[in-house]
Each structure stands twice: as C-alpha cells, then as structure tokens.
Coordinates of C-alpha atoms in Angstrom, one line a residue:
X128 CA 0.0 0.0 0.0
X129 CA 1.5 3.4 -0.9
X130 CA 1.7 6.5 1.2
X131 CA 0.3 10.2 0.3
X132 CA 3.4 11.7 0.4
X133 CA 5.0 9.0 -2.4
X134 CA 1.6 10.0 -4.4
X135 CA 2.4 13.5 -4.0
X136 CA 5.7 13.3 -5.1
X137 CA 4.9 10.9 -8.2
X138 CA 2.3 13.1 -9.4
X139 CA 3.6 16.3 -8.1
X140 CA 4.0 18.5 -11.6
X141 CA 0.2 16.8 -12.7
X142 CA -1.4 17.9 -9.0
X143 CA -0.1 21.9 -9.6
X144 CA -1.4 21.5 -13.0
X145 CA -4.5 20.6 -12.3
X146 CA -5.2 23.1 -9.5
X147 CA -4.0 25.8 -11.3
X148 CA -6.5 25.4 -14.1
X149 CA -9.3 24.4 -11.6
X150 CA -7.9 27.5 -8.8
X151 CA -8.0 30.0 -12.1
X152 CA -11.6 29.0 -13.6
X153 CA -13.1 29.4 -9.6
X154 CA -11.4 33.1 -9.8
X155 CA -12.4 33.6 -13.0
X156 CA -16.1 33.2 -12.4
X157 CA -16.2 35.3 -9.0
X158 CA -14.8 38.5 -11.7
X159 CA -10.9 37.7 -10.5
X160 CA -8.6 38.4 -13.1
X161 CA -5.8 35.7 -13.3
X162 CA -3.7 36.6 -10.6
X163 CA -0.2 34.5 -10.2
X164 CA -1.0 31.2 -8.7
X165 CA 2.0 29.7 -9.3
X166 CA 3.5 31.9 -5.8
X167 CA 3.8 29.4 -2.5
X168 CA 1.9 27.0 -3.3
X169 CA 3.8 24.5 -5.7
X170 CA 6.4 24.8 -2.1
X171 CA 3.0 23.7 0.1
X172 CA 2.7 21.0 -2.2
X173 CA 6.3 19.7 -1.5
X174 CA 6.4 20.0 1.9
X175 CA 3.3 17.6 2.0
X176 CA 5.3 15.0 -0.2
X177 CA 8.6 15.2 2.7
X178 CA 5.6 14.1 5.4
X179 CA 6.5 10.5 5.2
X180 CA 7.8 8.9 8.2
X181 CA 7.4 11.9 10.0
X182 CA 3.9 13.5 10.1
X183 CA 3.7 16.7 11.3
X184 CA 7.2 17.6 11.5
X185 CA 6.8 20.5 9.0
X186 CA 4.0 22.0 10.5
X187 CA 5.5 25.0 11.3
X188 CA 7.3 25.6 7.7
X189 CA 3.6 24.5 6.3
X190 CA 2.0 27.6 8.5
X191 CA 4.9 29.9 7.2
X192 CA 4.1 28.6 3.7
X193 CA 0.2 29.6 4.5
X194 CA 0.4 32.9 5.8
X195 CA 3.1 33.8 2.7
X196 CA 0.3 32.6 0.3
X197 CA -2.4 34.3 2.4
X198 CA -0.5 37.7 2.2
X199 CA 0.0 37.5 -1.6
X200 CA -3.5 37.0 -1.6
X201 CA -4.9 39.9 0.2
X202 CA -2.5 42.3 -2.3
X203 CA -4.3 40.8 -5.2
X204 CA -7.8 41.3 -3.0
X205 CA -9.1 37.8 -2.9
X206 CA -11.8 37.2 0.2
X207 CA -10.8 34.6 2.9
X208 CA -13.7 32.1 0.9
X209 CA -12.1 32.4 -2.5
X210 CA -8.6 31.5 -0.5
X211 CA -9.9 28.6 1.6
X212 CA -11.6 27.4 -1.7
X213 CA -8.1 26.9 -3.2
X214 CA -6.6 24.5 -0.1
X215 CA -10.1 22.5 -1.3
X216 CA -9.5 22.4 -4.9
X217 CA -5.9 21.5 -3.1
X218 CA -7.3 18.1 -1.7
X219 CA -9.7 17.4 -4.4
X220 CA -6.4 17.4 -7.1
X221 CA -4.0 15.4 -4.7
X222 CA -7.2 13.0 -4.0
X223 CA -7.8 12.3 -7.6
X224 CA -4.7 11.0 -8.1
X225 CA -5.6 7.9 -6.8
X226 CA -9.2 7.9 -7.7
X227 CA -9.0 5.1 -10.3
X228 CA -6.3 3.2 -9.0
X229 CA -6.5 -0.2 -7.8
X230 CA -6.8 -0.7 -3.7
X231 CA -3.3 -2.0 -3.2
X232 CA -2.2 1.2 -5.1
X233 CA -4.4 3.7 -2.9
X234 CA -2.9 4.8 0.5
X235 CA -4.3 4.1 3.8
X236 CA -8.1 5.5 5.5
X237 CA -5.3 7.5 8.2
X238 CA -2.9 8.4 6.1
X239 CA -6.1 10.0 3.7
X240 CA -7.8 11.5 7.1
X241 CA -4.1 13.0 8.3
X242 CA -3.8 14.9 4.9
X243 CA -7.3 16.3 5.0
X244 CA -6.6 17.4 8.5
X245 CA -3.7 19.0 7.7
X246 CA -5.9 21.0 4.8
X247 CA -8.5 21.6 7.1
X248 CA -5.5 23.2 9.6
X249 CA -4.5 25.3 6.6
X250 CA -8.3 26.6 6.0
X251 CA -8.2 27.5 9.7
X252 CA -5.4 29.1 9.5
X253 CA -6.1 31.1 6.5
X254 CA -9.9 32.2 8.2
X255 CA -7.3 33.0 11.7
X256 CA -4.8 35.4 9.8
X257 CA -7.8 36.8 7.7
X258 CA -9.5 38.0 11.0
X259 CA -6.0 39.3 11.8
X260 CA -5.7 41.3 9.1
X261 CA -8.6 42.8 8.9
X262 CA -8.5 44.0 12.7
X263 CA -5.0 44.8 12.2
X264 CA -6.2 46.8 8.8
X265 CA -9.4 48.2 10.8
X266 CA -6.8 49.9 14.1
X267 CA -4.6 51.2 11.4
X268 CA -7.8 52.8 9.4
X269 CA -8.8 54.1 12.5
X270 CA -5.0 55.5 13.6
X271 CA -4.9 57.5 10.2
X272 CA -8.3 58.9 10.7
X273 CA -7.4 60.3 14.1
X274 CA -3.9 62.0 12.2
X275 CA -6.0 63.1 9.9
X276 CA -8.8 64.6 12.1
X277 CA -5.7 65.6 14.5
X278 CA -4.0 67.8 11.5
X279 CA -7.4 69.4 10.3
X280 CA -8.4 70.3 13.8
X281 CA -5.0 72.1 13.9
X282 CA -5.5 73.5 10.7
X283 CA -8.8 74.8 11.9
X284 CA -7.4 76.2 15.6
X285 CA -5.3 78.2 13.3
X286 CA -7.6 80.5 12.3
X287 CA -6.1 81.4 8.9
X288 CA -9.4 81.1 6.7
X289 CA -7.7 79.1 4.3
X290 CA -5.7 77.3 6.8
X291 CA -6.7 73.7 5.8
X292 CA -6.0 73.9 2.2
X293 CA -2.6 75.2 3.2
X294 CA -2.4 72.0 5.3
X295 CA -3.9 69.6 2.6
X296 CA -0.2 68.7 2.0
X297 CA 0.0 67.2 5.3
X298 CA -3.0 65.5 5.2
X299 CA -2.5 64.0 2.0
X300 CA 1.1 62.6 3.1
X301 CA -0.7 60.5 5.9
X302 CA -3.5 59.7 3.0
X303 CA -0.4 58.1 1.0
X304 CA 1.3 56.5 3.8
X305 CA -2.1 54.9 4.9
X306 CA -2.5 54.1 1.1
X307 CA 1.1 52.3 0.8
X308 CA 1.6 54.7 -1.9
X309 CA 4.1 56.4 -3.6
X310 CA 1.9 60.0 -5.1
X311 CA -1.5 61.7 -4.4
X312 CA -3.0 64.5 -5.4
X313 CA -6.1 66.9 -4.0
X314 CA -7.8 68.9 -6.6
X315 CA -10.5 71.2 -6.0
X316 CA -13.7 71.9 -7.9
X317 CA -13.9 75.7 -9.4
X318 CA -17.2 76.2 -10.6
X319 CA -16.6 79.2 -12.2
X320 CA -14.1 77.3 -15.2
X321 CA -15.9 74.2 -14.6
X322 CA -12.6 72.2 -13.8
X323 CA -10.8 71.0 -11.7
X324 CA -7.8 72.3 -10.0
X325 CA -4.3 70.8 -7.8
X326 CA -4.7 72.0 -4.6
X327 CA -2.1 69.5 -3.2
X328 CA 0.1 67.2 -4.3
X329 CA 2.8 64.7 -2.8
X330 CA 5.2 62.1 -3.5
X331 CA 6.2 61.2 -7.0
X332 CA 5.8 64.4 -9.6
X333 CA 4.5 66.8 -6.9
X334 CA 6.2 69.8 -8.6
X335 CA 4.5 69.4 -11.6
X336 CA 1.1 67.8 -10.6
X337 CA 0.7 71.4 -8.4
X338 CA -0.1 73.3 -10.9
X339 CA -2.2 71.2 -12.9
X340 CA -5.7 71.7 -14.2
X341 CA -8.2 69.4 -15.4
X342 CA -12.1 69.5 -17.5
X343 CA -14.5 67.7 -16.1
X344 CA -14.9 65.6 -19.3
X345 CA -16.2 61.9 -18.6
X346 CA -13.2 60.8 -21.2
X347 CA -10.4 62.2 -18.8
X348 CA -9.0 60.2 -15.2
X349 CA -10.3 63.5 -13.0
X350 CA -13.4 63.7 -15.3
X351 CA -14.7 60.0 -14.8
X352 CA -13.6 60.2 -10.6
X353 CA -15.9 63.2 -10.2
X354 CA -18.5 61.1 -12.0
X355 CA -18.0 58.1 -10.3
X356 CA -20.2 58.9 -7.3
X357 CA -19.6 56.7 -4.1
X358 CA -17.2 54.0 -6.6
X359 CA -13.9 54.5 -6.9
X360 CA -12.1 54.5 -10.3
X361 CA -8.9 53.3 -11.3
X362 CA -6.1 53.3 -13.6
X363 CA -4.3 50.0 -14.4
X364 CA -1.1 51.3 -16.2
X365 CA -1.1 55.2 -16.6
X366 CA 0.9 54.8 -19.8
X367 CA -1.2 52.8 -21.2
X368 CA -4.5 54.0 -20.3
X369 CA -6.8 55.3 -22.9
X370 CA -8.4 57.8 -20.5
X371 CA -6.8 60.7 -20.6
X372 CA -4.0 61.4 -18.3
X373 CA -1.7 64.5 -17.5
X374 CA 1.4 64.1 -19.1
X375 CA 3.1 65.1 -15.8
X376 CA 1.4 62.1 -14.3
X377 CA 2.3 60.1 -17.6
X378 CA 6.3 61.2 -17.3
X379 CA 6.1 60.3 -13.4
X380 CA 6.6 56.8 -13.1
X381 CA 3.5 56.2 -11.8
X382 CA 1.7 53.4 -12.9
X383 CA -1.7 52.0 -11.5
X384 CA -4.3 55.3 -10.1
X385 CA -6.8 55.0 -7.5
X386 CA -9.3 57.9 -7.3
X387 CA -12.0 59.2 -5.2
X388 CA -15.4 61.9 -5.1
X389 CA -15.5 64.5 -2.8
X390 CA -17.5 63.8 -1.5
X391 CA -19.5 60.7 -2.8
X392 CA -23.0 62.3 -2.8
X393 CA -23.9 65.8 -2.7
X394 CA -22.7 69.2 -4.6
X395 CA -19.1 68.5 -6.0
X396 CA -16.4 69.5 -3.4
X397 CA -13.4 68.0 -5.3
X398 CA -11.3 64.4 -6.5
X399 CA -8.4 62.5 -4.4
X400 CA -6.1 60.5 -5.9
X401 CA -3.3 57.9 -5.0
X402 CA -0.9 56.5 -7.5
X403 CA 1.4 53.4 -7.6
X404 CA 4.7 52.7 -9.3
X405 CA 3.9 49.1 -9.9
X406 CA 1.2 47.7 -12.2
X407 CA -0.8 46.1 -10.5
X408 CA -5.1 46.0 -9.3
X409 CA -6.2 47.7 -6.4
X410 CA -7.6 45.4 -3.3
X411 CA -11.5 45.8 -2.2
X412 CA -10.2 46.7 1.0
X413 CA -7.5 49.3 -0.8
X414 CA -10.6 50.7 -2.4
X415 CA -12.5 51.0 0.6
X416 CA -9.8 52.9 3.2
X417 CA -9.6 55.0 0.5
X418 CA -13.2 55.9 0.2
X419 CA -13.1 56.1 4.0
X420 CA -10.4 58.5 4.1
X421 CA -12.0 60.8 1.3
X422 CA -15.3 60.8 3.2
X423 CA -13.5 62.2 6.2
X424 CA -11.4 64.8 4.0
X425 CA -14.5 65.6 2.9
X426 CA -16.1 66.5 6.3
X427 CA -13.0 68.8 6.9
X428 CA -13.1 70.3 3.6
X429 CA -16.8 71.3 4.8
X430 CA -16.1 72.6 7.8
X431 CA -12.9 74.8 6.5
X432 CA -15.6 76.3 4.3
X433 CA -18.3 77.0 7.2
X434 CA -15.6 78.4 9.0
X435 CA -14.1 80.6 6.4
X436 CA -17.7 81.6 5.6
X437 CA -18.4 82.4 9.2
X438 CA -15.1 84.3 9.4
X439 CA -16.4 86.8 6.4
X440 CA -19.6 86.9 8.0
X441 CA -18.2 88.1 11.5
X442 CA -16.2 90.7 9.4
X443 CA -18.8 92.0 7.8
X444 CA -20.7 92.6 10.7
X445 CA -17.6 93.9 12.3
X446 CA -17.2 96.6 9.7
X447 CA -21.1 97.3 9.1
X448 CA -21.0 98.0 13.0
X449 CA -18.5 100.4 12.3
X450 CA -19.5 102.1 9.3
X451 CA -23.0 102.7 11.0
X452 CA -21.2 104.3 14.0
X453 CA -19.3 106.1 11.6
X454 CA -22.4 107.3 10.0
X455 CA -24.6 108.2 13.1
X456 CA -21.8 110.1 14.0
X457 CA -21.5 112.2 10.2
X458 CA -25.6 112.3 10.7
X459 CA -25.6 113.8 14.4
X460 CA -22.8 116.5 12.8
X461 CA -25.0 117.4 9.8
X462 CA -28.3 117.5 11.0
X463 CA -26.8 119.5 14.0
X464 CA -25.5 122.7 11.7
X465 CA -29.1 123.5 9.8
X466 CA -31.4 122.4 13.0
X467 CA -28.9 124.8 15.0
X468 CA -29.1 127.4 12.3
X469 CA -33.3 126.8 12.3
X470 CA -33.7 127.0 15.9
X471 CA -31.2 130.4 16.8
X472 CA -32.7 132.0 14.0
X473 CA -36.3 131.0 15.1
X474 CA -35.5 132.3 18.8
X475 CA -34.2 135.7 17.4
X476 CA -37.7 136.3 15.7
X477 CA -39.3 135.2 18.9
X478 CA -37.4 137.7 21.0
X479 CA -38.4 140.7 18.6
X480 CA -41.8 139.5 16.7
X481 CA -42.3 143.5 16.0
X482 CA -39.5 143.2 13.6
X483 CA -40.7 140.5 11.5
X484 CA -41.1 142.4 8.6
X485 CA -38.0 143.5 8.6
X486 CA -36.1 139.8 9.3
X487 CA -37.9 138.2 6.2
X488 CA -34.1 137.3 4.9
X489 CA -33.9 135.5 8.6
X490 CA -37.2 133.4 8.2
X491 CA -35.9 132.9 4.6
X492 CA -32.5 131.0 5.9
X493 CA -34.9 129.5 8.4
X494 CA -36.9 128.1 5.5
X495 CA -33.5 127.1 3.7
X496 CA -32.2 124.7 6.8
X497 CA -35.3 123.3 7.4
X498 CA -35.8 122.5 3.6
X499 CA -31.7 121.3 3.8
X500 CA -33.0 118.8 6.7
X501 CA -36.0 117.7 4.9
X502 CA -33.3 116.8 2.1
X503 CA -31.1 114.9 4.3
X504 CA -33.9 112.4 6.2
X505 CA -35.1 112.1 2.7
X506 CA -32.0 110.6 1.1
X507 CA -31.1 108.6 4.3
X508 CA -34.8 107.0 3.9
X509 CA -34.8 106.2 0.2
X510 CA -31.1 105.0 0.7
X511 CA -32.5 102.5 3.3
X512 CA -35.6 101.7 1.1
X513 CA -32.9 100.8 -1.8
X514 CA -30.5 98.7 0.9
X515 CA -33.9 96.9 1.4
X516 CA -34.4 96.0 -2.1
X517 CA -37.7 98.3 -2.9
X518 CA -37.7 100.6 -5.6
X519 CA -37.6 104.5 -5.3
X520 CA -41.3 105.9 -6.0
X521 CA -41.5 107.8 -9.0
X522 CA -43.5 111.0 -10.4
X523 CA -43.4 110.4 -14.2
X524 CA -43.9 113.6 -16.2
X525 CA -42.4 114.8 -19.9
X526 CA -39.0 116.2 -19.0
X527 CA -36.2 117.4 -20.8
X528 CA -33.3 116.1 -19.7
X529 CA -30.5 118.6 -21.0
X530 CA -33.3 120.9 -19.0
X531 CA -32.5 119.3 -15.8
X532 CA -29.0 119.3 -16.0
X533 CA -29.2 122.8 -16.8
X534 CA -30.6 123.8 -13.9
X535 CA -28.2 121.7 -11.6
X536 CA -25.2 122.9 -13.2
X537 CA -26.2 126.7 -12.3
X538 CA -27.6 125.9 -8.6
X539 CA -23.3 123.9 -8.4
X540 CA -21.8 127.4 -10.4
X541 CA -23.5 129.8 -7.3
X542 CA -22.2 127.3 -4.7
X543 CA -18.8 126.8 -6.0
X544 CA -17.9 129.1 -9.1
X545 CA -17.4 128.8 -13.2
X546 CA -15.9 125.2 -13.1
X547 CA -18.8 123.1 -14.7
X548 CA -19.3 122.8 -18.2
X549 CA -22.7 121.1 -20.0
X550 CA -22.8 120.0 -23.6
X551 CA -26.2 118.6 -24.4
X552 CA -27.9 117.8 -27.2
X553 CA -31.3 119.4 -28.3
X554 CA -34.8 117.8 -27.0
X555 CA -33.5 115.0 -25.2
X556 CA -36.9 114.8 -23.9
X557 CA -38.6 111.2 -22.2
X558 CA -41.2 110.3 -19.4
X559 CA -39.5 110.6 -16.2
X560 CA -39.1 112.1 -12.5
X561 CA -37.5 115.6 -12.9
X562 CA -37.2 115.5 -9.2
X563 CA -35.4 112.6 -9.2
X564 CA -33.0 113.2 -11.8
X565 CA -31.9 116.2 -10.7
X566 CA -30.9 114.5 -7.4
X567 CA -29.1 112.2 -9.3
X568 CA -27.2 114.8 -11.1
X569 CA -26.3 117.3 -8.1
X570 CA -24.9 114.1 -6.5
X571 CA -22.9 112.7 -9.3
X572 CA -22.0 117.0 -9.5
X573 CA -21.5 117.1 -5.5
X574 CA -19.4 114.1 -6.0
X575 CA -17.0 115.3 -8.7
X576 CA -16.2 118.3 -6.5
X577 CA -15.6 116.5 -3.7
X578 CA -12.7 113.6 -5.1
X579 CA -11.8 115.5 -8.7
X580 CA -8.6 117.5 -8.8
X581 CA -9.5 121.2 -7.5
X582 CA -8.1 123.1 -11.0
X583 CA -9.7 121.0 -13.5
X584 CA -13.1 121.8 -15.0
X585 CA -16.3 119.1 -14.4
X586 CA -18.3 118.7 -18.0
X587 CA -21.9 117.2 -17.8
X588 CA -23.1 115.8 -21.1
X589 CA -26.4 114.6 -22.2
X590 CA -26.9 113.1 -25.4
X591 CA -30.1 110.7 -27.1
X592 CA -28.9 107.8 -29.3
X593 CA -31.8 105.9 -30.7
X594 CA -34.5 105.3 -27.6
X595 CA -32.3 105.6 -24.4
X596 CA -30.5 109.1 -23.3
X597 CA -28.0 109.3 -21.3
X598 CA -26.1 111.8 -19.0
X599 CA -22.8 111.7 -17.8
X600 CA -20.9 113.7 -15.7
X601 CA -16.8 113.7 -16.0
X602 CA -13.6 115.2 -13.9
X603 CA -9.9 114.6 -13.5
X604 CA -8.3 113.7 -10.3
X605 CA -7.9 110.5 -8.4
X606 CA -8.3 107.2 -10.1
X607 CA -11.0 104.9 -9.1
X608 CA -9.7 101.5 -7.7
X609 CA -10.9 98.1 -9.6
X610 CA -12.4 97.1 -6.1
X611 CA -14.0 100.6 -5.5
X612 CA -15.8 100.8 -9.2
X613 CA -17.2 97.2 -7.7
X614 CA -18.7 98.3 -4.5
X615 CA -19.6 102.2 -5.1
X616 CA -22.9 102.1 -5.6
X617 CA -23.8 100.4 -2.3
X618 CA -25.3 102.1 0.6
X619 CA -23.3 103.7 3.2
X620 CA -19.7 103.2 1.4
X621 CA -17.0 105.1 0.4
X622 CA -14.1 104.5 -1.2
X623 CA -10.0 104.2 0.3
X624 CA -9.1 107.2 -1.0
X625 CA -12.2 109.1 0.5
X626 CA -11.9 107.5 3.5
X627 CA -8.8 109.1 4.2
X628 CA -9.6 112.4 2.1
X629 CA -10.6 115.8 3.6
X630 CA -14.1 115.2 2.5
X631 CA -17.0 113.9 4.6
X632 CA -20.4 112.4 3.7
X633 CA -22.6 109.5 4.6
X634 CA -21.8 107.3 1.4
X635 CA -25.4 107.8 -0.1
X636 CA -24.8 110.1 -3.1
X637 CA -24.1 107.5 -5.4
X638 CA -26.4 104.7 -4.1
X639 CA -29.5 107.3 -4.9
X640 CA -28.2 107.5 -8.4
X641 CA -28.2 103.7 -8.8
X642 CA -31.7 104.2 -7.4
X643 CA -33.0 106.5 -9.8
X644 CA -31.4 104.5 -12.5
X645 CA -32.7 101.3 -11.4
X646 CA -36.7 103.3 -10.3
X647 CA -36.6 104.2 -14.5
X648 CA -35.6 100.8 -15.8
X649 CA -32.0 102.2 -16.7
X650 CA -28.6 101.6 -15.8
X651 CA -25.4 103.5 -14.0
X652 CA -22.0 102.8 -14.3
X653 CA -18.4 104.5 -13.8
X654 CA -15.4 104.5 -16.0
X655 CA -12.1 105.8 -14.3
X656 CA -8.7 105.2 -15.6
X657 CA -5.3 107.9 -15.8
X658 CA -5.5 109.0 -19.4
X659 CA -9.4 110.1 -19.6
X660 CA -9.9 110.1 -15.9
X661 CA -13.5 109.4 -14.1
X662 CA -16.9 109.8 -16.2
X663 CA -19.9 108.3 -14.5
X664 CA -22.8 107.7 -16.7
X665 CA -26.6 107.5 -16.5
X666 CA -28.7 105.4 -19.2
X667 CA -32.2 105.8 -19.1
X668 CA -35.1 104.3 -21.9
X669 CA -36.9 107.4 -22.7
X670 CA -40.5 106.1 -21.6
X671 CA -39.7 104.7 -17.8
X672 CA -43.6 104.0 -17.6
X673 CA -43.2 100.2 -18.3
X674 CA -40.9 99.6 -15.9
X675 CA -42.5 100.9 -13.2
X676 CA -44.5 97.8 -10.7
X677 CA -47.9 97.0 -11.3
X678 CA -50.5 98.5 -8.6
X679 CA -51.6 95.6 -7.2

C-alpha cells in the first residue's frame, strides 16, 4: 500500500497543473482576473510530499508557507472564501490522483484523514490570519483617521481662513502613507471654469502635478472620478490607459491610479487621488480605506468652508457695525449745523416778533435749513428703502433732460464758481421724474467736487442715441480702484481714497443715483482710468412707464 506523500511526489508536476487550471476557472467566475497562482503553493505541495515517516514535523514551515500565500492573496484582493476554496480544490487534485487506482495502489483510510486534516488546519489558518488582518487593517484605518482629524483640527485652531487647504499637504502625506503609496493628489472643484484644480500634491511628480488643471470631461482620469459617485475609479497602467491622463502624471513613473469623489453624494467639493509605481489591481479593502479616508477629507473640507464663511460673515458685521457708527456720528454732525441754524434763527424772531417784517431774509434762511434737513432724512430714507431692495417711488412727467441738468449745473456754479461745463444735445426729452434726476445729477455733481482735482473743469453731457438718453458727468483727479468701481454704488460706502480724504459724507450720493437709474428701468455705471480720468454715466429708456411695478 503506498503512502500520500509517495503519491504527492509521483504526481507532483500533474497535481499543480491541475489546481492551477481548476484555482484559475473558480477566480475567474467570482470577476478575479488571473492573478499569479503559481507563488507558495507548488512549495505547500512539497512539503506535504517530505511528510512520510514523520507527520507533522513540517507544520510550522507548512503555516509559514500559508500565511506567505495568504499575504500574496490579500494584495491581489481575494476574500478569505475564494482563499480557503483553493486549499479545497488543493485536496480534491492530490485526491484524484488515486481515484482510479486499484486498492493495493491507494494509501491508507489514516494516512487520507491526516492529509485532510492538515488541509483543514491550513483553512483555519487562512480564516485566523484573515480576521487578523482585517482587525490589524481596521486599528490602522482608524489610527490614520485620528492623524488626519488631528491635523485638520490644527488647521482649523489656526484661524487662517484658508488654513486647511494650506495643510492639505500634510494630510495628503498621511492619506499616501495609509494608502502604501508612492503619489496623491487633492484637486479642487472651481465652478466658475468648470474644472478642476491641484490643490495639493505629494510624493512622485509633486512639482508638476501642483499646478495642474483638469475638464470635467467623462473621457479624462479626473473627469470620470468626479462622476463616479460613491465608486472609486482606477487606472491600471497610466501609460497605457486610454483615458486621458496629464502628461506630468504620464512622465512620473506612476503606474496604477486609485481615485475618489468628494464627497460621494452631494454638490461636488473635489477628486483624491493615489498613485502606484507598480502595475498592478487595487484590493476591495485598498478601495474602501480610500473611500473612507476621502469621506473624512470631505467633512474637513466642509467645515474649512463654514468656517471661512463664518469668518467673512463676522467681518462683515464687524465693519457694518462700524461704518454705521461712523455714520450716526456724520448724521448727528449734519443734521446739527441746519437744525442749530433753524432754531437760533427762530429764537431771534421770537425775542423781537415787532420786527418781523424787517427779518424776512432771517425766516428765509430758516426756510433754507429746514428744507436742507428735509433733504437729508429724505435721502437717508430712500437709501435705506434701496438697501432693502424696494424701488424708489416715482412722479413720471415729460421732461427734458438737458433741461434738468441745466438747472443743476447753475444751482453747483453759485455754490462753487465757473468750473462746470454742460454740452447737451437738443430735446433730449422722455417720461421721467425731474425731481429725481436732478438728485441724481447734483450728487454725481457734488461728487466730482468733492474727489476730482480742484483746478480741472467738471463737464456734464447729455446726449439721445436711438431710444435711451444718457447723462454723464466727468472730472480729473484721483483714479477709481478696480475694487472701489465694484462696491460704489452700495449704501453707506465710500471708497480708500475718501476714507482718508478731507471730505466727509454719509456714502449715499451714489447709491441714490443707482436708485434712480434702477426706479426708470435704466442703468449707471463709472469708468475711471489715468488717461481720460472718471466719467460716471446715466442710461435711461426714454418712456420709464413700463418699468414701473404694477398697482396691485
């Protein structure tokens, strides 16, 4: 009667055979591509034929030989079934061996049941290091998500508003080293371009990956990541691939790509992405830690943006608070001179009423500063009715406008002398508010006198081309920042240079033009530059009717 082990080392060559076709059709219908089978266990196989006369004295090699093959395994990311399945297929090959033969030829019932047991020890042991693993795999998971919240929590603690994507390096180091990596990138979304954008980068090619930009096209590596939703997509050989790639990542040495959504559901934050320098599939459990770890750079990523959003919302309360001080203070100081004016004039009638007559020019001025206060409540209530969104109430009337600015450039030649010009155009006549349009020409007037340069004339033009007229009103002096031109028109501001100018006002005078602009279905803007200086410019359709709201 032969042994096992003399079978096993007859037949040894026809056993691997055979469980290599049988281990690579069970892979194969599970979605496996091939991996290499022919690792550890053609060495298993051998140290089962050296049993005889001495079972079990190559346990221990047998066990190293196991958790060698169980290692190779989890790299090519079988599941600890799929792995006990091959120690089966194992037995069933070294068992068919003697299948047909004759009894004298077949080894003994104990010397069948002592191989089986020793497959059986080799399927515990393969379920034993699998639970290993994984809670090995699960305590390092968990160590690199507490680095990683540790580092964004620092980021955060900071209190640089763009403090986390100045740390993303860091994180994305820990991402790679978790990974077993060798590159990663970060890129953010822009919505603006549509594409997406390096924020970080580490490892292999980080100089030139920094600066790289991507579409969000479905045909490129970043494109199909920010598709992928909650998967994650991959890159076998980077070369190779028919996606398309950054050349930087192409020239890197970087072979296989693993990428990731930011996060999986919701509005598009960013992609994550590790690379390899081998070629080679990414594990299930590869794929998950790195969906894990994006998830959680996601929630960071959110919160750096509540906090940066909070941040400009705390500063723009900071600086409203102060600009409305500011203001009440310019208010108390303006509305004091013509009430103060009012009242001492009103007290000096009072004390000699028998002279009324004679103080007409007195109860004149008295009308004046009343009329001046009127003015100023008015403008501070229609600027606050604009701030609110509502539209300035209109009396609609035919009006010339060449008329109006007529009459405003006199009233500004009595206050401050023979420095405004007016070109206009005959008839520029439409259906709007006189009243309003001359406000919104004395301030774009007052305005000129207060910021232009002091020698230079101020020319107010009114032309018609085709149905819209427009007025403008130009000066030299001081150009207009970029960021000023921007936020000019808004209630309450002023701009840098004003701010720290002679002149004071409450930052109104330009928001009331936008008003009136806005009240006749028209349009203001501002044009400021060295060579042709500052020319701000009304628009207006010459029948504002229809744009007034319906009654309701």
């Amino acid at each position: 009667m032969t042994s096992v082990a003399g079978i096993i080392r007859r037949h040894q060559e026809e056993i691997i055979r055979r469980w290599f076709e049988q281990a690579a059709q069970a892979a194969s219908a599970r979605g496996l591509d091939a991996p290499e089978f022919k690792n550890i266990m053609p060495v298993y196989v051998a140290s089962l034929a050296d049993e005889e006369g001495a079972p079990g004295a190559l346990a221990h090699a047998r066990r190293a030989h196991v958790e060698t093959h169980v290692a190779a395994r989890l790299r090519q990311g079988f599941n600890v079934a799929e792995v006990i399945e091959e120690f089966a297929i194992l037995g069933r090959c070294i068992a068919s061996m003697w299948a047909n033969a004759s009894p004298e030829a077949r080894p003994s019932a104990l010397d069948v049941e002592r191989l089986f047991t020793e497959l059986h020890a080799a399927s515990t042991a393969v379920s034993e290091l699998f639970s290993r693993h994984l809670l090995e795999d699960e305590q390092t998971e968990k160590r690199y998500l507490r680095l990683l919240q540790k580092v964004a929590s620092e980021a955060l603690v900071e209190g640089d508003a763009a403090s986390l994507r100045d740390h993303l390096k860091d994180v994305l180091e820990l991402i790679i080293e978790a990974m077993g990596a060798q590159s990663g990138a970060v890129l953010l979304y822009e919505a603006e371009g549509e594409r997406l954008v390096t924020a970080a980068a580490a490892g292999l090619a980080s100089d030139q990956l920094e600066h790289y930009a991507a579409s969000m096209n479905p045909a490129s590596f970043p494109g199909r990541v920010a598709a992928a939703g909650e998967e994650t997509s991959s890159v076998l050989d980077a070369e190779t691939a028919s996606l398309e790639v950054s050349p930087p990542l192409r020239q890197s040495g970087l072979r296989s790509l693993l990428g990731v959504r930011l996060p999986p559901h919701r509005a598009l934050v960013g992609i994550m992405y590790v690379g390899l320098a081998e070629v080679r599939e990414f594990t299930a459990r590869e794929k998950g830690r790195l969906l894990s770890l994006g998830q959680q750079l996601s929630v960071h990523l959110d919160n750096a943006k509540l906090y940066e959003n909070l941040r400009e919302k705390i500063e723009a309360l900071q600086a409203e608070r102060a600009l409305r001080e500011h203001f009440v203070s310019v208010l108390a100081h303006d509305l004091r001179g013509p009430l103060s004016a009012a009242k001492s004039g009103a007290q000096l009638l009072m004390r000699h009423p028998e002279r009324l007559d004679q103080r007409r020019d007195l109860a004149m001025r008295i009308d004046r500063n009343i009329e001046r206060t009127d003015r100023m409540v008015r403008d501070l209530l229609d600027a606050n009715r604009i701030q609110g969104g509502q539209r300035l109430p209109l009396r609609l009337d035919m009006c010339d406008l060449g008329g109006v600015a007529q009459e405003v450039v006199e009233e500004l030649i009595a206050l401050h002398g023979d420095r405004f010009v007016l070109h206009s155009e005959e008839r520029v006549r439409g259906i709007w508010s006189a009243e309003e349009l001359r406000r919104a020409l004395w301030n774009l007037g007052s305005n000129a006198i207060k910021y232009g340069a002091a020698a230079e004339p101020i020319t107010f033009t009114v032309t018609r081309a085709g149905d819209r007229a427009r007025a403008s009103v130009h000066n030299r002096g001081p150009v207009l920042a970029p960021a000023d031109q921007e936020q000019i028109f808004k209630p309450f501001t002023r701009t840098h240079s004003a701010q720290g100018g002679p002149s004071k006002g409450w930052g109104l005078g330009l928001t009331l033009v936008w008003g009136c602009a806005q009240a006749h279905g028209g349009t203001v803007s501002v044009q400021s530059d060295a060579a042709t200086g500052t020319t701000f410019s009304l628009e207006l359709p010459l029948d504002a009717r229809p744009y007034q709201p319906r009654e309701p």
